[in-house]
């Protein structure tokens, strides 16, 4: 079966002097090229989401996180319901920076996954090992994937394999290592969801740029990329999008 390919921008909490310029460039590029076989999704900080998602109808937008409840006294948080109500169709859940700094547990992540699914958001669920966990990578991936509820609409699920040591470091695993990790993830998903797992796209993330994107996106078991730093630059990000179509 043919799975959807994605190139997803994760702007994190970076300050972009002119977010409209970057998005405008990406939007125009997509309208011009049209040949892109991948879905392009932008995940800017919450403060830009409402204006950007209203203005650029040919692009998809997502939140970088959501709370595990739809509403309530949770100062500083944004819910899946709120994301959906401003026109977002995607949400990133379980990014390693949140697992690390916000100490998000498997239990909390499972609640977020459920609430995001209930709100019909497409979920980009991030998993990946730390450098000191390389030898036990498969065990770590299995544990992180265990946060996924067994009954789940897999049509709304995307996995992003992001080795923590590759994020923002300029280092990436070899093509073979990425392929092996993706095969492992696919096997775990197959066991969990049986036939329903075939439509789950598995993306790679961690230091993807315009120089390595062709190689990475050309890997058989890689269905796209989650891009951090390189997505803040219009030209760089457009080149990555283009390399997904080759
Ligand atoms: P990076 O970040 O591309 O800057 O390494 C990727 C991510 O954290 O999603």
Coordinates of N, CA and C and ligand atoms in Angstrom, one line a residue:
X1 N 0.8 -1.2 0.0 CA 0.0 0.0 0.0 C 0.9 1.3 0.0
X2 N 0.4 2.3 -0.7 CA 1.1 3.5 -0.8 C 0.8 4.4 0.4
X3 N 1.8 4.8 1.2 CA 1.6 5.6 2.3 C 1.8 7.1 2.0
X4 N 1.2 7.9 2.8 CA 1.4 9.4 2.6 C 2.8 9.7 2.9
X5 N 3.4 10.6 2.2 CA 4.8 11.2 2.5 C 4.6 12.6 3.1
X6 N 5.4 12.9 4.1 CA 5.2 14.2 4.7 C 6.6 14.9 4.9
X7 N 6.5 16.2 4.7 CA 7.7 17.0 5.2 C 7.1 18.0 6.2
X8 N 7.5 17.9 7.4 CA 6.9 18.7 8.5 C 7.9 19.6 9.2
X9 N 7.5 20.9 9.3 CA 8.4 21.9 9.9 C 8.1 22.0 11.4
X10 N 9.1 21.9 12.2 CA 8.9 22.1 13.6 C 9.8 23.3 14.0
X11 N 9.1 24.5 14.1 CA 9.9 25.7 14.4 C 10.3 25.9 15.8
X12 N 9.8 25.0 16.7 CA 10.1 25.1 18.1 C 9.8 26.5 18.7
X13 N 10.6 27.0 19.6 CA 10.4 28.3 20.2 C 11.3 29.4 19.6
X14 N 11.7 29.1 18.3 CA 12.6 30.0 17.7 C 11.9 31.3 17.2
X15 N 12.6 32.4 17.3 CA 12.0 33.7 16.9 C 12.4 33.9 15.4
X16 N 11.3 33.9 14.6 CA 11.5 34.2 13.2 C 11.1 35.6 13.0
X17 N 12.0 36.4 12.5 CA 11.7 37.9 12.4 C 10.5 38.1 11.5
X18 N 10.4 37.3 10.4 CA 9.2 37.5 9.5 C 8.6 36.1 9.2
X19 N 7.9 35.5 10.1 CA 7.3 34.2 9.8 C 6.4 34.2 8.6
X20 N 5.8 35.3 8.3 CA 4.9 35.4 7.1 C 5.8 35.2 5.8
X21 N 7.0 35.8 5.8 CA 7.9 35.7 4.7 C 8.2 34.3 4.4
X22 N 8.6 33.5 5.4 CA 8.9 32.1 5.3 C 7.7 31.3 4.7
X23 N 6.6 31.5 5.4 CA 5.4 30.7 5.0 C 5.0 31.1 3.6
X24 N 5.0 32.4 3.3 CA 4.6 32.9 2.0 C 5.5 32.3 0.9
X25 N 6.8 32.2 1.2 CA 7.7 31.6 0.3 C 7.4 30.1 0.0
X26 N 7.1 29.4 1.1 CA 6.8 28.0 1.0 C 5.4 27.8 0.3
X27 N 4.5 28.6 0.6 CA 3.2 28.6 0.0 C 3.3 28.8 -1.5
X28 N 4.0 29.8 -1.9 CA 4.2 30.2 -3.4 C 4.9 29.0 -4.1
X29 N 6.0 28.5 -3.4 CA 6.8 27.4 -4.0 C 5.9 26.2 -4.3
X30 N 5.0 25.9 -3.3 CA 4.1 24.7 -3.5 C 3.1 25.0 -4.7
X31 N 2.6 26.2 -4.8 CA 1.7 26.5 -5.8 C 2.4 26.4 -7.2
X32 N 3.6 26.8 -7.2 CA 4.4 26.9 -8.4 C 4.8 25.5 -8.9
X33 N 5.3 24.7 -8.0 CA 5.8 23.4 -8.3 C 4.7 22.3 -8.6
X34 N 3.7 22.3 -7.7 CA 2.6 21.4 -7.8 C 2.9 19.9 -7.9
X35 N 4.1 19.6 -8.3 CA 4.5 18.2 -8.5 C 4.7 17.5 -7.2
X36 N 4.7 18.3 -6.1 CA 5.1 17.6 -4.8 C 4.2 16.5 -4.5
X37 N 4.8 15.4 -4.2 CA 4.0 14.2 -3.8 C 3.8 14.2 -2.3
X38 N 4.5 15.1 -1.6 CA 4.4 15.0 -0.1 C 3.4 16.0 0.4
X39 N 3.0 15.7 1.6 CA 2.1 16.7 2.3 C 3.1 17.6 3.1
X40 N 2.9 18.9 3.1 CA 3.7 19.8 3.8 C 2.9 20.4 5.0
X41 N 3.5 20.3 6.2 CA 2.8 20.7 7.4 C 3.8 21.7 8.1
X42 N 3.2 22.8 8.6 CA 4.0 23.7 9.4 C 3.6 23.8 10.8
X43 N 4.6 23.7 11.7 CA 4.2 23.8 13.1 C 5.0 25.0 13.8
X44 N 4.5 26.2 13.6 CA 5.1 27.3 14.2 C 4.7 27.4 15.7
X45 N 5.3 28.4 16.4 CA 4.8 28.5 17.8 C 3.3 28.9 17.9
X46 N 2.7 28.6 19.0 CA 1.2 28.8 19.1 C 0.9 30.3 18.8
X47 N 1.7 31.2 19.1 CA 1.4 32.6 18.9 C 1.2 33.0 17.4
X48 N 1.7 32.2 16.5 CA 1.6 32.5 15.1 C 0.4 31.7 14.4
X49 N 0.0 30.6 15.1 CA -0.8 29.6 14.5 C -2.1 30.1 13.9
X50 N -2.9 30.9 14.7 CA -4.2 31.4 14.3 C -4.1 32.2 13.0
X51 N -3.2 33.2 13.0 CA -3.1 34.1 11.8 C -2.7 33.3 10.6
X52 N -1.6 32.5 10.8 CA -1.1 31.8 9.6 C -2.0 30.8 9.0
X53 N -2.7 30.0 9.9 CA -3.6 29.0 9.4 C -4.8 29.6 8.7
X54 N -5.2 30.8 9.1 CA -6.3 31.5 8.4 C -5.9 32.0 7.1
X55 N -4.7 32.5 7.0 CA -4.2 33.2 5.8 C -3.8 32.2 4.7
X56 N -3.1 31.1 5.1 CA -2.5 30.2 4.1 C -3.3 28.9 4.0
X57 N -4.4 29.0 3.1 CA -5.3 27.8 3.0 C -4.7 26.6 2.3
X58 N -3.6 26.9 1.5 CA -3.1 25.7 0.8 C -2.0 25.0 1.6
X59 N -1.9 25.4 2.9 CA -0.9 24.7 3.7 C -1.6 24.1 4.9
X60 N -1.0 23.1 5.5 CA -1.5 22.5 6.7 C -0.7 22.9 7.9
X61 N -1.4 23.1 9.0 CA -0.7 23.6 10.2 C -0.9 22.7 11.4
X62 N 0.1 22.7 12.3 CA 0.0 21.9 13.4 C 0.5 22.5 14.7
X63 N 0.1 22.1 15.8 CA 0.6 22.6 17.1 C 1.9 21.7 17.4
X64 N 2.7 22.3 18.3 CA 3.9 21.5 18.7 C 3.7 20.7 19.9
X65 N 2.5 20.8 20.5 CA 2.1 20.0 21.7 C 0.6 20.3 21.9
X66 N 0.0 19.5 22.7 CA -1.3 19.9 23.2 C -1.5 19.3 24.7
X67 N -2.4 19.9 25.4 CA -2.6 19.4 26.8 C -3.4 18.1 26.7
X68 N -3.4 17.4 27.8 CA -4.1 16.1 27.9 C -5.6 16.3 28.2
X69 N -6.1 17.5 28.5 CA -7.5 17.8 28.7 C -8.0 18.8 27.6
X70 N -9.3 18.8 27.4 CA -9.8 19.8 26.4 C -9.9 21.2 26.9
X71 N -10.2 21.3 28.2 CA -10.3 22.7 28.8 C -10.1 22.6 30.3
X72 N -9.9 23.7 30.9 CA -9.9 23.7 32.4 C -8.8 24.7 32.9
X73 N -8.6 24.6 34.2 CA -7.7 25.5 34.9 C -6.2 25.0 34.7
X74 N -5.7 25.1 33.5 CA -4.3 24.7 33.3 C -3.5 25.8 32.6
X75 N -3.1 26.7 33.5 CA -2.4 27.9 33.1 C -1.3 27.7 32.1
X76 N -1.3 28.4 31.0 CA -0.2 28.3 30.0 C -0.4 27.2 29.0
X77 N -1.4 26.4 29.1 CA -1.5 25.3 28.2 C -2.5 25.6 27.0
X78 N -2.4 24.8 26.0 CA -3.3 24.9 24.8 C -3.8 23.5 24.5
X79 N -5.1 23.4 24.3 CA -5.7 22.0 24.1 C -5.8 21.6 22.6
X80 N -6.0 20.3 22.4 CA -6.2 19.8 21.1 C -7.5 20.4 20.5
X81 N -8.5 20.6 21.3 CA -9.8 21.2 20.9 C -9.5 22.6 20.4
X82 N -8.7 23.3 21.1 CA -8.4 24.7 20.6 C -7.6 24.7 19.3
X83 N -6.7 23.8 19.2 CA -5.9 23.7 17.9 C -6.9 23.5 16.8
X84 N -7.7 22.5 17.0 CA -8.7 22.2 15.9 C -9.6 23.4 15.6
X85 N -10.0 24.1 16.6 CA -10.9 25.2 16.4 C -10.3 26.4 15.6
X86 N -9.0 26.4 15.6 CA -8.4 27.5 14.7 C -7.9 27.0 13.4
X87 N -8.3 25.8 13.1 CA -8.0 25.3 11.7 C -6.8 24.5 11.6
X88 N -6.2 24.0 12.7 CA -5.1 23.1 12.7 C -5.5 21.7 12.5
X89 N -4.8 20.9 11.7 CA -5.2 19.5 11.5 C -4.2 18.6 12.1
X90 N -3.1 19.1 12.6 CA -2.0 18.3 13.1 C -1.5 18.7 14.5
X91 N -0.9 17.8 15.2 CA -0.2 18.1 16.4 C 1.0 17.2 16.7
X92 N 2.0 17.7 17.1 CA 3.2 16.9 17.5 C 3.0 16.5 19.0
X93 N 3.2 15.3 19.3 CA 3.1 14.8 20.7 C 4.4 14.0 21.0
X94 N 4.9 14.2 22.2 CA 6.0 13.4 22.7 C 7.4 13.8 22.1
X95 N 7.6 15.0 21.6 CA 8.9 15.4 21.2 C 9.9 15.3 22.3
X96 N 11.1 14.9 22.0 CA 12.1 14.6 23.0 C 12.4 15.8 23.9
X97 N 12.3 17.0 23.3 CA 12.5 18.2 24.2 C 11.5 18.3 25.2
X98 N 10.2 17.9 24.9 CA 9.2 18.0 26.0 C 9.3 16.8 26.9
X99 N 9.7 15.6 26.4 CA 9.9 14.5 27.3 C 11.0 14.9 28.3
X100 N 12.1 15.6 27.8 CA 13.2 15.9 28.6 C 12.9 17.1 29.6
X101 N 12.5 18.2 29.0 CA 12.3 19.4 29.9 C 11.0 19.4 30.7
X102 N 9.9 18.9 30.1 CA 8.7 18.9 30.8 C 8.4 17.6 31.5
X103 N 9.4 16.7 31.4 CA 9.3 15.4 32.0 C 8.0 14.7 31.7
X104 N 7.6 14.7 30.4 CA 6.3 14.1 30.0 C 6.5 12.5 30.1
X105 N 5.6 11.9 30.8 CA 5.7 10.5 31.0 C 4.8 9.7 30.0
X106 N 5.1 8.4 29.9 CA 4.3 7.6 28.9 C 2.8 7.8 29.2
X107 N 2.4 7.8 30.5 CA 1.0 7.9 30.9 C 0.4 9.2 30.4
X108 N 1.1 10.3 30.6 CA 0.7 11.6 30.2 C 0.5 11.7 28.7
X109 N 1.5 11.1 28.0 CA 1.5 11.1 26.5 C 0.3 10.3 26.0
X110 N 0.0 9.2 26.7 CA -1.1 8.4 26.2 C -2.4 9.3 26.3
X111 N -2.5 10.0 27.4 CA -3.7 10.9 27.6 C -3.8 11.9 26.4
X112 N -2.6 12.5 26.1 CA -2.6 13.5 25.0 C -2.9 12.8 23.7
X113 N -2.4 11.6 23.5 CA -2.7 10.9 22.2 C -4.2 10.7 22.1
X114 N -4.9 10.3 23.2 CA -6.3 10.0 23.2 C -7.1 11.3 22.9
X115 N -6.7 12.4 23.6 CA -7.5 13.6 23.4 C -7.3 14.2 22.0
X116 N -6.1 14.1 21.5 CA -5.8 14.6 20.1 C -6.6 13.8 19.1
X117 N -6.7 12.5 19.3 CA -7.4 11.6 18.4 C -8.9 11.9 18.5
X118 N -9.4 12.1 19.7 CA -10.8 12.5 19.8 C -11.2 13.8 19.1
X119 N -10.2 14.7 19.0 CA -10.4 15.9 18.3 C -10.1 15.9 16.8
X120 N -9.8 14.6 16.4 CA -9.6 14.4 14.9 C -8.4 15.1 14.4
X121 N -7.4 15.3 15.2 CA -6.1 15.8 14.7 C -5.2 14.7 14.3
X122 N -4.4 15.0 13.3 CA -3.4 14.0 12.9 C -2.2 14.1 13.8
X123 N -1.8 13.0 14.4 CA -0.8 13.1 15.4 C 0.6 12.7 14.9
X124 N 1.6 13.5 15.2 CA 3.0 13.2 14.9 C 3.6 12.8 16.2
X125 N 3.7 11.5 16.4 CA 4.1 11.0 17.7 C 5.7 10.7 17.6
X126 N 6.4 11.4 18.4 CA 7.9 11.4 18.3 C 8.5 10.3 19.3
X127 N 9.4 9.5 18.8 CA 10.1 8.6 19.6 C 11.6 8.6 19.2
X128 N 12.4 8.1 20.1 CA 13.9 8.0 19.7 C 14.7 7.8 20.9
X129 N 15.9 7.2 20.7 CA 16.8 6.9 21.8 C 17.8 8.0 22.0
X130 N 18.3 8.1 23.3 CA 19.4 9.0 23.6 C 20.7 8.4 23.2
X131 N 21.8 9.1 23.3 CA 23.1 8.6 22.9 C 23.4 7.4 23.7
X132 N 23.2 7.5 25.0 CA 23.6 6.4 25.9 C 22.7 5.2 25.9
X133 N 21.7 5.3 25.0 CA 20.7 4.2 24.9 C 20.8 3.5 23.6
X134 N 21.9 3.9 22.8 CA 22.0 3.3 21.5 C 22.0 1.8 21.5
X135 N 22.6 1.2 22.5 CA 22.7 -0.3 22.5 C 21.3 -0.9 22.8
X136 N 20.5 -0.2 23.5 CA 19.2 -0.7 23.8 C 18.1 0.0 23.1
X137 N 18.4 0.5 21.9 CA 17.5 1.3 21.1 C 16.2 0.6 20.9
X138 N 16.2 -0.6 20.5 CA 14.9 -1.3 20.2 C 14.0 -1.4 21.4
X139 N 14.6 -1.6 22.6 CA 13.8 -1.7 23.8 C 13.2 -0.3 24.1
X140 N 14.0 0.7 23.9 CA 13.5 2.1 24.1 C 12.3 2.4 23.2
X141 N 12.5 2.1 21.9 CA 11.4 2.4 20.9 C 10.1 1.6 21.3
X142 N 10.3 0.4 21.7 CA 9.1 -0.4 22.1 C 8.4 0.2 23.3
X143 N 9.2 0.6 24.3 CA 8.6 1.2 25.5 C 7.9 2.5 25.1
X144 N 8.5 3.3 24.3 CA 7.9 4.6 23.9 C 6.6 4.4 23.1
X145 N 6.6 3.4 22.2 CA 5.4 3.0 21.4 C 4.3 2.4 22.3
X146 N 4.7 1.9 23.4 CA 3.6 1.3 24.3 C 2.7 2.4 24.8
X147 N 3.0 3.7 24.7 CA 2.1 4.7 25.1 C 0.9 4.8 24.2
X148 N 1.0 4.2 23.0 CA -0.1 4.3 22.0 C -1.2 3.3 22.5
X149 N -2.4 3.8 22.6 CA -3.5 2.9 23.0 C -3.7 1.8 21.9
X150 N -4.1 0.6 22.3 CA -4.3 -0.5 21.3 C -5.4 -0.3 20.4
X151 N -6.5 0.4 20.9 CA -7.6 0.7 20.0 C -7.4 2.2 19.6
X152 N -7.1 2.4 18.4 CA -6.7 3.8 18.0 C -7.0 3.9 16.5
X153 N -7.4 5.1 16.1 CA -7.6 5.3 14.6 C -6.2 5.5 14.0
X154 N -5.6 4.5 13.4 CA -4.3 4.6 12.9 C -4.2 5.5 11.7
X155 N -5.4 5.8 11.1 CA -5.4 6.7 10.0 C -4.9 8.1 10.4
X156 N -5.0 8.4 11.7 CA -4.6 9.7 12.1 C -3.2 9.7 12.8
X157 N -2.5 8.6 12.6 CA -1.2 8.5 13.3 C 0.0 8.5 12.4
X158 N 0.9 9.3 12.8 CA 2.2 9.4 12.1 C 3.3 9.2 13.1
X159 N 4.3 8.4 12.9 CA 5.4 8.3 13.8 C 6.6 9.1 13.3
X160 N 7.3 9.8 14.2 CA 8.5 10.4 13.8 C 9.7 9.8 14.6
X161 N 10.6 9.1 13.9 CA 11.7 8.5 14.6 C 12.8 9.6 14.7
X162 N 13.1 10.1 15.9 CA 14.1 11.1 16.0 C 15.1 10.7 17.1
X163 N 16.3 10.2 16.7 CA 17.3 9.9 17.7 C 17.6 11.2 18.4
X164 N 17.6 11.2 19.7 CA 17.7 12.5 20.5 C 19.1 13.1 20.2
X165 N 20.1 12.2 20.0 CA 21.5 12.7 19.8 C 21.7 13.3 18.4
X166 N 20.7 13.1 17.5 CA 20.8 13.7 16.1 C 20.1 15.0 16.1
X167 N 19.3 15.3 17.0 CA 18.5 16.6 17.0 C 19.4 17.8 17.2
X168 N 19.4 18.7 16.2 CA 20.2 19.9 16.3 C 21.7 19.7 16.4
X169 N 22.2 18.5 16.2 CA 23.6 18.3 16.4 C 24.4 18.2 15.1
X170 N 23.7 18.2 14.0 CA 24.4 18.1 12.7 C 24.8 16.7 12.4
X171 N 24.5 15.7 13.4 CA 24.9 14.3 13.2 C 23.6 13.6 12.8
X172 N 23.8 12.6 11.9 CA 22.6 11.7 11.6 C 23.1 10.3 11.6
X173 N 22.2 9.3 11.9 CA 22.6 7.9 11.8 C 22.9 7.6 10.3
X174 N 23.5 6.5 10.0 CA 23.8 6.1 8.6 C 22.4 5.7 8.0
X175 N 22.4 5.7 6.7 CA 21.2 5.3 6.0 C 20.7 3.9 6.4
X176 N 21.7 3.0 6.6 CA 21.3 1.7 7.1 C 20.7 1.7 8.5
X177 N 21.3 2.5 9.4 CA 20.8 2.6 10.7 C 19.4 3.1 10.8
X178 N 19.2 4.1 9.9 CA 17.8 4.7 9.9 C 16.8 3.6 9.4
X179 N 17.2 3.0 8.3 CA 16.4 1.9 7.8 C 16.1 0.8 8.8
X180 N 17.1 0.4 9.5 CA 16.9 -0.7 10.5 C 15.9 -0.2 11.6
X181 N 16.1 1.0 12.1 CA 15.2 1.5 13.1 C 13.8 1.6 12.6
X182 N 13.6 2.0 11.4 CA 12.2 2.2 10.8 C 11.6 0.8 10.6
X183 N 12.4 -0.2 10.3 CA 11.9 -1.6 10.1 C 11.4 -2.1 11.5
X184 N 12.2 -1.8 12.5 CA 11.9 -2.2 13.9 C 10.6 -1.6 14.3
X185 N 10.4 -0.3 14.0 CA 9.2 0.4 14.4 C 8.0 -0.2 13.7
X186 N 8.2 -0.4 12.4 CA 7.1 -1.0 11.6 C 6.7 -2.3 12.2
X187 N 7.7 -3.2 12.6 CA 7.3 -4.5 13.2 C 6.5 -4.3 14.4
X188 N 6.9 -3.4 15.3 CA 6.2 -3.2 16.5 C 4.8 -2.7 16.2
X189 N 4.6 -1.8 15.3 CA 3.3 -1.3 14.9 C 2.4 -2.4 14.3
X190 N 3.1 -3.3 13.5 CA 2.4 -4.4 12.9 C 1.8 -5.4 14.0
X191 N 2.7 -5.6 15.0 CA 2.2 -6.5 16.1 C 1.0 -5.8 16.8
X192 N 1.1 -4.6 17.0 CA 0.1 -3.9 17.8 C -1.2 -3.7 17.0
X193 N -1.1 -3.3 15.8 CA -2.3 -2.9 15.0 C -2.7 -3.8 13.8
X194 N -1.9 -4.9 13.7 CA -2.1 -5.8 12.6 C -2.2 -5.1 11.2
X195 N -3.2 -5.4 10.5 CA -3.3 -4.8 9.1 C -3.5 -3.3 9.1
X196 N -4.0 -2.8 10.2 CA -4.3 -1.4 10.3 C -3.0 -0.5 10.4
X197 N -1.9 -1.2 10.6 CA -0.7 -0.5 10.8 C -0.1 0.0 9.4
X198 N -0.5 -0.6 8.3 CA 0.1 -0.3 7.1 C 0.0 1.1 6.6
X199 N -1.1 1.8 7.1 CA -1.2 3.2 6.6 C -0.5 4.2 7.5
X200 N 0.3 3.7 8.5 CA 1.0 4.7 9.4 C 2.3 5.1 8.8
X201 N 2.5 6.3 8.5 CA 3.7 6.8 7.9 C 4.8 6.9 9.0
X202 N 6.0 6.6 8.7 CA 7.1 6.7 9.7 C 8.1 7.7 9.1
X203 N 8.3 8.8 9.8 CA 9.2 9.9 9.3 C 10.5 9.8 10.1
X204 N 11.5 10.4 9.5 CA 12.8 10.5 10.2 C 13.0 12.0 10.6
X205 N 13.5 12.2 11.8 CA 13.8 13.6 12.2 C 15.2 13.6 12.9
X206 N 15.9 14.7 12.8 CA 17.2 14.9 13.5 C 18.2 15.3 12.5
X207 N 18.5 16.7 12.4 CA 19.5 17.3 11.6 C 19.3 17.0 10.1
X208 N 18.0 17.0 9.7 CA 17.7 16.9 8.2 C 18.0 18.3 7.6
X209 N 18.7 18.3 6.5 CA 18.9 19.6 5.8 C 18.9 19.3 4.3
X210 N 19.1 20.4 3.5 CA 19.0 20.2 2.1 C 20.1 19.3 1.5
X211 N 21.2 19.1 2.2 CA 22.3 18.3 1.7 C 22.0 16.8 1.9
X212 N 21.4 16.5 3.0 CA 21.2 15.0 3.3 C 19.8 14.6 3.0
X213 N 18.9 15.5 2.7 CA 17.5 15.1 2.6 C 17.2 14.1 1.5
X214 N 17.9 14.2 0.3 CA 17.6 13.3 -0.8 C 18.0 11.8 -0.3
X215 N 19.1 11.7 0.3 CA 19.5 10.4 0.8 C 18.6 9.8 1.8
X216 N 18.2 10.7 2.8 CA 17.3 10.2 3.9 C 15.9 9.9 3.3
X217 N 15.4 10.8 2.5 CA 14.0 10.6 2.0 C 14.0 9.5 1.0
X218 N 15.1 9.1 0.5 CA 15.2 8.1 -0.5 C 15.2 6.7 0.1
X219 N 15.3 6.6 1.4 CA 15.3 5.3 2.1 C 13.9 4.7 2.0
X220 N 14.0 3.4 1.7 CA 12.7 2.7 1.4 C 11.7 2.8 2.5
X221 N 12.1 2.6 3.7 CA 11.1 2.6 4.8 C 10.9 4.0 5.5
X222 N 11.4 5.0 4.8 CA 11.2 6.4 5.4 C 10.1 7.1 4.6
X223 N 9.1 7.5 5.3 CA 7.9 8.2 4.6 C 7.9 9.7 4.8
X224 N 9.1 10.3 5.0 CA 9.1 11.7 5.2 C 10.0 12.2 6.3
X225 N 10.0 13.5 6.5 CA 10.9 14.1 7.5 C 10.2 15.1 8.4
X226 N 10.7 15.1 9.7 CA 10.3 16.2 10.6 C 11.6 17.0 10.7
X227 N 11.4 18.3 10.3 CA 12.6 19.2 10.2 C 12.6 20.3 11.2
X228 N 13.6 20.5 11.9 CA 13.7 21.6 12.9 C 14.4 22.8 12.3
X229 N 15.6 23.0 12.7 CA 16.4 24.1 12.3 C 16.3 24.5 10.8
X230 N 16.4 23.5 9.9 CA 16.4 23.8 8.5 C 15.1 24.3 8.0
X231 N 14.0 24.2 8.8 CA 12.7 24.6 8.3 C 12.5 26.1 8.6
X232 N 13.4 26.7 9.2 CA 13.3 28.2 9.5 C 13.7 29.0 8.3
X233 N 14.4 28.4 7.4 CA 14.9 29.1 6.2 C 14.1 28.6 5.0
X234 N 13.5 29.6 4.4 CA 12.6 29.3 3.3 C 13.2 28.5 2.2
X235 N 14.4 28.9 1.7 CA 15.1 28.2 0.6 C 15.4 26.8 1.0
X236 N 16.0 26.7 2.1 CA 16.5 25.4 2.6 C 15.3 24.4 2.8
X237 N 14.2 24.9 3.3 CA 13.0 24.1 3.5 C 12.4 23.7 2.2
X238 N 12.3 24.6 1.3 CA 11.8 24.3 -0.1 C 12.6 23.2 -0.8
X239 N 14.0 23.3 -0.6 CA 14.8 22.3 -1.2 C 14.5 20.9 -0.6
X240 N 14.3 20.9 0.7 CA 14.0 19.6 1.3 C 12.7 19.1 0.8
X241 N 11.7 19.9 0.6 CA 10.4 19.5 0.1 C 10.6 18.9 -1.3
X242 N 11.4 19.6 -2.1 CA 11.6 19.1 -3.5 C 12.3 17.8 -3.5
X243 N 13.2 17.6 -2.6 CA 14.0 16.3 -2.6 C 13.1 15.1 -2.2
X244 N 11.9 15.4 -1.6 CA 11.0 14.3 -1.3 C 10.3 13.8 -2.5
X245 N 10.3 14.6 -3.6 CA 9.6 14.2 -4.8 C 10.4 13.4 -5.8
X246 N 11.7 13.4 -5.5 CA 12.6 12.7 -6.5 C 12.6 11.2 -6.4
Ligands
LIG1 P1 16.6 19.5 13.9 O1 15.3 19.2 14.8 O2 16.1 19.3 12.5 O3 16.9 20.9 14.2 O4 17.6 18.5 14.3 C1 14.4 18.2 14.5 C2 13.3 18.1 15.6 O5 13.6 18.3 16.8 O6 12.1 17.8 15.3

